[in-house]
XYZ file of C-alpha atoms in Angstrom:
310
model
C -0.843 -28.557 -63.541
C 1.717 -26.017 -62.350
C 4.947 -27.110 -60.725
C 8.141 -25.440 -59.536
C 10.764 -26.479 -62.082
C 14.537 -26.477 -61.545
C 16.367 -25.858 -64.829
C 19.932 -24.995 -63.832
C 22.094 -24.224 -60.821
C 22.243 -20.423 -61.049
C 20.691 -17.336 -62.568
C 17.306 -15.579 -62.262
C 15.639 -18.235 -64.428
C 17.165 -21.211 -62.589
C 13.859 -22.002 -60.860
C 10.600 -21.180 -62.592
C 6.994 -22.348 -62.798
C 6.153 -24.814 -65.549
C 3.560 -27.381 -66.543
C 3.863 -30.999 -65.459
C 1.554 -33.910 -66.262
C -0.305 -35.629 -63.464
C -2.040 -38.992 -63.350
C -4.835 -40.477 -61.306
C -3.875 -42.459 -58.196
C -3.483 -46.193 -58.496
C -4.039 -48.844 -55.813
C -2.640 -47.717 -52.471
C -2.032 -44.143 -53.658
C -3.409 -40.662 -52.984
C -3.628 -37.685 -55.326
C -2.920 -34.648 -53.159
C -3.828 -31.094 -54.148
C -0.942 -29.200 -52.622
C -1.657 -25.961 -50.787
C 1.836 -25.621 -49.304
C 5.239 -27.278 -49.848
C 8.227 -26.570 -47.633
C 11.751 -25.855 -48.879
C 14.436 -27.874 -47.083
C 18.253 -28.033 -47.227
C 17.908 -31.257 -49.240
C 16.127 -29.246 -51.926
C 19.013 -26.767 -51.999
C 21.472 -29.620 -52.550
C 19.261 -31.093 -55.265
C 19.110 -27.678 -56.968
C 22.816 -26.905 -56.796
C 23.846 -30.387 -57.962
C 21.052 -30.534 -60.569
C 19.695 -33.709 -59.066
C 23.049 -35.168 -58.123
C 23.016 -37.307 -61.260
C 19.911 -39.276 -60.318
C 17.456 -36.994 -62.144
C 17.822 -34.642 -65.062
C 16.584 -31.034 -65.301
C 14.024 -29.710 -65.527
C 12.747 -31.406 -62.384
C 10.616 -30.677 -59.329
C 12.063 -30.963 -55.827
C 10.351 -31.019 -52.431
C 9.773 -33.623 -49.727
C 6.966 -31.956 -47.722
C 3.422 -31.248 -48.877
C 0.155 -30.264 -47.223
C -3.227 -29.717 -48.798
C -6.350 -31.707 -49.619
C -6.761 -35.265 -50.857
C -8.126 -34.831 -54.389
C -8.679 -38.538 -55.015
C -7.712 -41.868 -53.450
C -6.932 -45.135 -55.166
C -8.342 -48.567 -54.403
C -7.444 -49.985 -51.016
C -6.972 -46.633 -49.283
C -9.178 -46.385 -46.201
C -7.407 -44.085 -43.726
C -8.002 -40.924 -45.732
C -10.845 -39.813 -48.007
C -11.166 -37.462 -50.939
C -11.802 -33.929 -49.704
C -9.935 -34.459 -46.433
C -7.055 -32.172 -45.453
C -3.804 -34.104 -45.510
C -0.033 -33.829 -45.321
C 2.495 -36.065 -47.029
C 6.161 -36.990 -47.142
C 7.292 -37.172 -50.767
C 10.326 -38.834 -52.356
C 11.512 -36.289 -54.959
C 13.952 -38.497 -56.874
C 11.245 -40.246 -58.834
C 10.257 -39.733 -62.473
C 7.193 -37.622 -61.605
C 9.134 -35.377 -59.248
C 8.685 -34.001 -55.760
C 6.195 -32.077 -53.663
C 6.501 -28.538 -55.029
C 3.600 -28.852 -57.457
C -0.142 -28.250 -57.462
C -0.919 -31.982 -57.630
C 1.208 -34.940 -56.533
C 0.535 -38.677 -56.398
C 2.101 -40.346 -53.358
C 1.847 -43.710 -51.600
C -1.047 -43.654 -49.172
C 1.314 -44.830 -46.424
C 3.062 -41.449 -46.706
C -0.155 -39.459 -46.188
C -2.070 -38.681 -42.984
C -4.885 -36.279 -42.100
C -4.014 -32.787 -40.863
C -5.534 -32.069 -37.447
C -7.976 -29.160 -37.308
C -5.580 -27.229 -35.083
C -2.971 -26.959 -37.868
C -3.065 -24.897 -41.031
C -1.591 -26.231 -44.240
C 1.379 -23.860 -44.385
C 2.583 -24.854 -40.919
C 1.799 -28.536 -41.510
C 3.997 -28.548 -44.608
C 7.093 -28.088 -42.419
C 6.439 -31.238 -40.418
C 6.589 -34.557 -42.346
C 10.173 -34.898 -43.561
C 11.912 -33.207 -40.637
C 9.668 -34.935 -38.123
C 10.359 -38.325 -39.673
C 14.092 -37.566 -39.721
C 13.975 -36.738 -36.011
C 12.145 -39.967 -35.204
C 14.472 -41.991 -37.438
C 17.459 -40.440 -35.655
C 16.108 -41.291 -32.210
C 15.297 -44.804 -33.393
C 18.826 -45.212 -34.763
C 20.320 -44.125 -31.437
C 18.205 -46.638 -29.534
C 18.716 -44.939 -26.166
C 16.705 -46.185 -23.158
C 14.663 -43.841 -20.962
C 16.748 -41.660 -18.629
C 19.767 -41.835 -20.948
C 21.469 -38.564 -21.886
C 21.233 -37.326 -25.467
C 23.305 -34.450 -26.850
C 22.036 -32.615 -29.935
C 23.967 -30.261 -32.203
C 22.308 -27.468 -34.158
C 19.850 -26.887 -31.326
C 18.150 -23.830 -32.847
C 17.521 -25.499 -36.208
C 14.176 -26.912 -37.261
C 15.248 -30.560 -37.143
C 16.641 -30.205 -33.639
C 13.548 -28.290 -32.524
C 11.489 -31.364 -33.445
C 13.982 -33.892 -32.079
C 14.245 -32.257 -28.646
C 10.573 -32.589 -27.609
C 10.353 -36.033 -29.203
C 13.372 -37.106 -27.152
C 11.755 -35.728 -24.022
C 8.590 -37.698 -24.851
C 10.830 -40.789 -24.961
C 12.111 -40.072 -21.457
C 15.585 -38.867 -22.411
C 17.650 -36.136 -20.785
C 18.578 -33.648 -23.514
C 21.622 -31.399 -23.824
C 21.565 -29.095 -26.867
C 23.803 -26.322 -28.123
C 22.887 -22.729 -28.945
C 24.430 -19.395 -29.745
C 23.896 -16.856 -26.945
C 21.008 -15.178 -28.758
C 19.268 -18.546 -29.243
C 19.712 -19.968 -25.735
C 16.196 -19.104 -24.558
C 14.696 -20.414 -27.796
C 16.459 -23.778 -27.487
C 15.477 -24.027 -23.824
C 11.854 -23.431 -24.827
C 11.857 -26.644 -26.874
C 12.223 -28.602 -23.631
C 16.012 -28.887 -23.464
C 17.305 -29.837 -20.013
C 20.718 -28.200 -20.437
C 21.672 -25.601 -23.053
C 25.406 -25.437 -23.781
C 27.412 -23.055 -25.999
C 27.847 -23.992 -29.639
C 31.327 -24.008 -31.097
C 34.685 -24.910 -29.608
C 33.443 -25.327 -26.053
C 30.677 -27.789 -26.910
C 32.449 -31.025 -26.003
C 33.702 -29.772 -22.652
C 30.302 -28.285 -21.782
C 28.522 -31.568 -22.560
C 30.938 -33.482 -20.356
C 30.398 -30.991 -17.545
C 26.669 -31.589 -17.800
C 27.090 -35.350 -18.286
C 30.243 -36.604 -16.541
C 31.794 -39.310 -18.676
C 30.019 -38.053 -21.787
C 26.595 -38.255 -23.375
C 25.168 -41.703 -24.051
C 24.276 -40.651 -27.582
C 24.516 -37.656 -29.880
C 22.211 -36.573 -32.701
C 24.365 -34.509 -35.057
C 21.925 -32.279 -36.954
C 24.665 -29.699 -37.625
C 26.931 -32.118 -39.574
C 29.897 -31.617 -37.235
C 30.772 -35.354 -37.348
C 34.230 -36.122 -35.897
C 34.479 -32.757 -34.131
C 31.836 -33.685 -31.531
C 32.866 -37.280 -30.854
C 34.722 -36.231 -27.642
C 31.319 -35.315 -26.146
C 30.222 -38.977 -26.284
C 31.018 -41.577 -23.650
C 32.965 -44.752 -24.388
C 30.813 -47.233 -26.384
C 28.209 -44.547 -26.990
C 26.565 -43.824 -30.321
C 26.365 -40.892 -32.732
C 23.585 -40.534 -35.313
C 24.483 -38.437 -38.362
C 21.949 -37.026 -40.806
C 24.345 -35.906 -43.563
C 26.775 -38.784 -43.781
C 30.137 -39.596 -42.206
C 33.229 -39.091 -44.331
C 36.078 -39.876 -41.976
C 37.260 -43.052 -40.266
C 35.141 -44.583 -37.546
C 35.573 -43.083 -34.082
C 37.613 -44.779 -31.380
C 36.579 -45.831 -27.852
C 33.968 -48.225 -29.221
C 31.662 -45.411 -30.327
C 29.208 -46.491 -32.995
C 28.154 -44.361 -35.980
C 24.552 -44.682 -37.124
C 23.657 -43.079 -40.458
C 20.149 -41.631 -40.528
C 18.218 -41.949 -43.785
C 14.737 -40.462 -43.850
C 14.062 -42.578 -46.913
C 13.597 -45.499 -44.519
C 10.693 -43.682 -42.849
C 8.805 -41.925 -45.648
C 6.042 -44.551 -45.564
C 5.862 -44.913 -41.781
C 2.202 -43.955 -41.357
C 2.233 -44.488 -37.591
C 5.098 -42.046 -37.163
C 3.359 -39.461 -39.355
C 0.224 -39.779 -37.225
C 2.286 -39.358 -34.054
C 3.900 -36.222 -35.465
C 0.524 -34.731 -36.389
C -0.803 -35.448 -32.887
C 2.273 -33.933 -31.209
C 2.018 -30.790 -33.338
C -1.721 -30.406 -32.741
C -1.137 -30.698 -28.992
C 1.631 -28.088 -29.099
C 4.370 -30.505 -28.103
C 6.128 -29.811 -31.424
C 6.342 -26.177 -32.488
C 5.972 -25.701 -36.251
C 8.001 -22.782 -37.577
C 7.507 -20.982 -40.874
C 10.210 -18.514 -41.909
C 8.394 -17.114 -44.943
C 5.740 -17.884 -47.540
C 6.429 -17.525 -51.270
C 4.260 -17.821 -54.350
C 5.438 -20.472 -56.842
C 6.658 -17.687 -59.130
C 8.926 -16.511 -56.285
C 10.219 -19.980 -55.395
C 13.792 -18.935 -56.200
C 13.587 -16.335 -53.423
C 12.522 -19.044 -50.979
C 15.431 -21.230 -52.065
C 17.943 -18.404 -51.745
C 16.706 -17.494 -48.261
C 17.067 -21.096 -47.148
C 20.525 -21.357 -48.683
C 21.682 -18.176 -46.928
C 21.026 -19.836 -43.565
C 20.145 -18.337 -40.219
C 16.399 -18.942 -40.556
C 14.488 -20.308 -37.606
C 12.086 -22.398 -39.629
C 11.390 -23.240 -43.275
C 10.378 -21.150 -46.229
C 7.166 -22.463 -47.797
C 5.843 -22.348 -51.353
C 2.084 -21.755 -51.270
C -0.098 -22.695 -54.244
């Protein structure tokens, strides 16, 4: 079957379409015929670092897939062959990631796609939705607590904001002037300017500081002043510096902990079908044009994900 193959870090032939073997699903697995696979920043990192040492080129990246269950292995009862489905895929495995015509994944990572969603849109949901839920879980804030979010216009934040509101939190998120209305439309209670004035603006909206902060923009130490004493910050791209002062805790978010959380995937599908989460596609590319989708994502500024459609 065809798969998007990463060969090297640069050049017009860095990402091409090649052939990859596929096997039948074993116990507790699903063989998914992929109709659409999103391109995420993690894929860009995997491309530019050629797997970061954990895999060797040529390899297939991708953590999000949507399509149709081609076959199911023994013991799988929540999805049937022929049913539309979406999956979260771990790409650093010998058989590769989601950007292929056929992928075998643990059944726990697969849920049905509601009728209200098409496959291209659904392919943007699993990994980023799970990351948002994992971040909120890591923060552990009670209802009515105040949560600040950086990178408010990004896809991850656009999922985290309504999920936080569903959990009863008050949300403060940042935005550039041209994105203020967009970020407010996600359900944000207070939109503050991004950049140098962020910390002061959060403290004006939440005297004493936010109870927690979800740092989707990887600002790390720079936004600690926005958090109250003994608050918590959840980071999605690591923390390189020393731990913050004032008793503030750092919680590192790893979506790998949630890739087989079937209940969370079902919740995400339900939220998206009901319109509580807005799925955003920034462009659709054929597998042969996957490099274009990668380059557009790497350039930044998109309000959504590029998607490879098979």
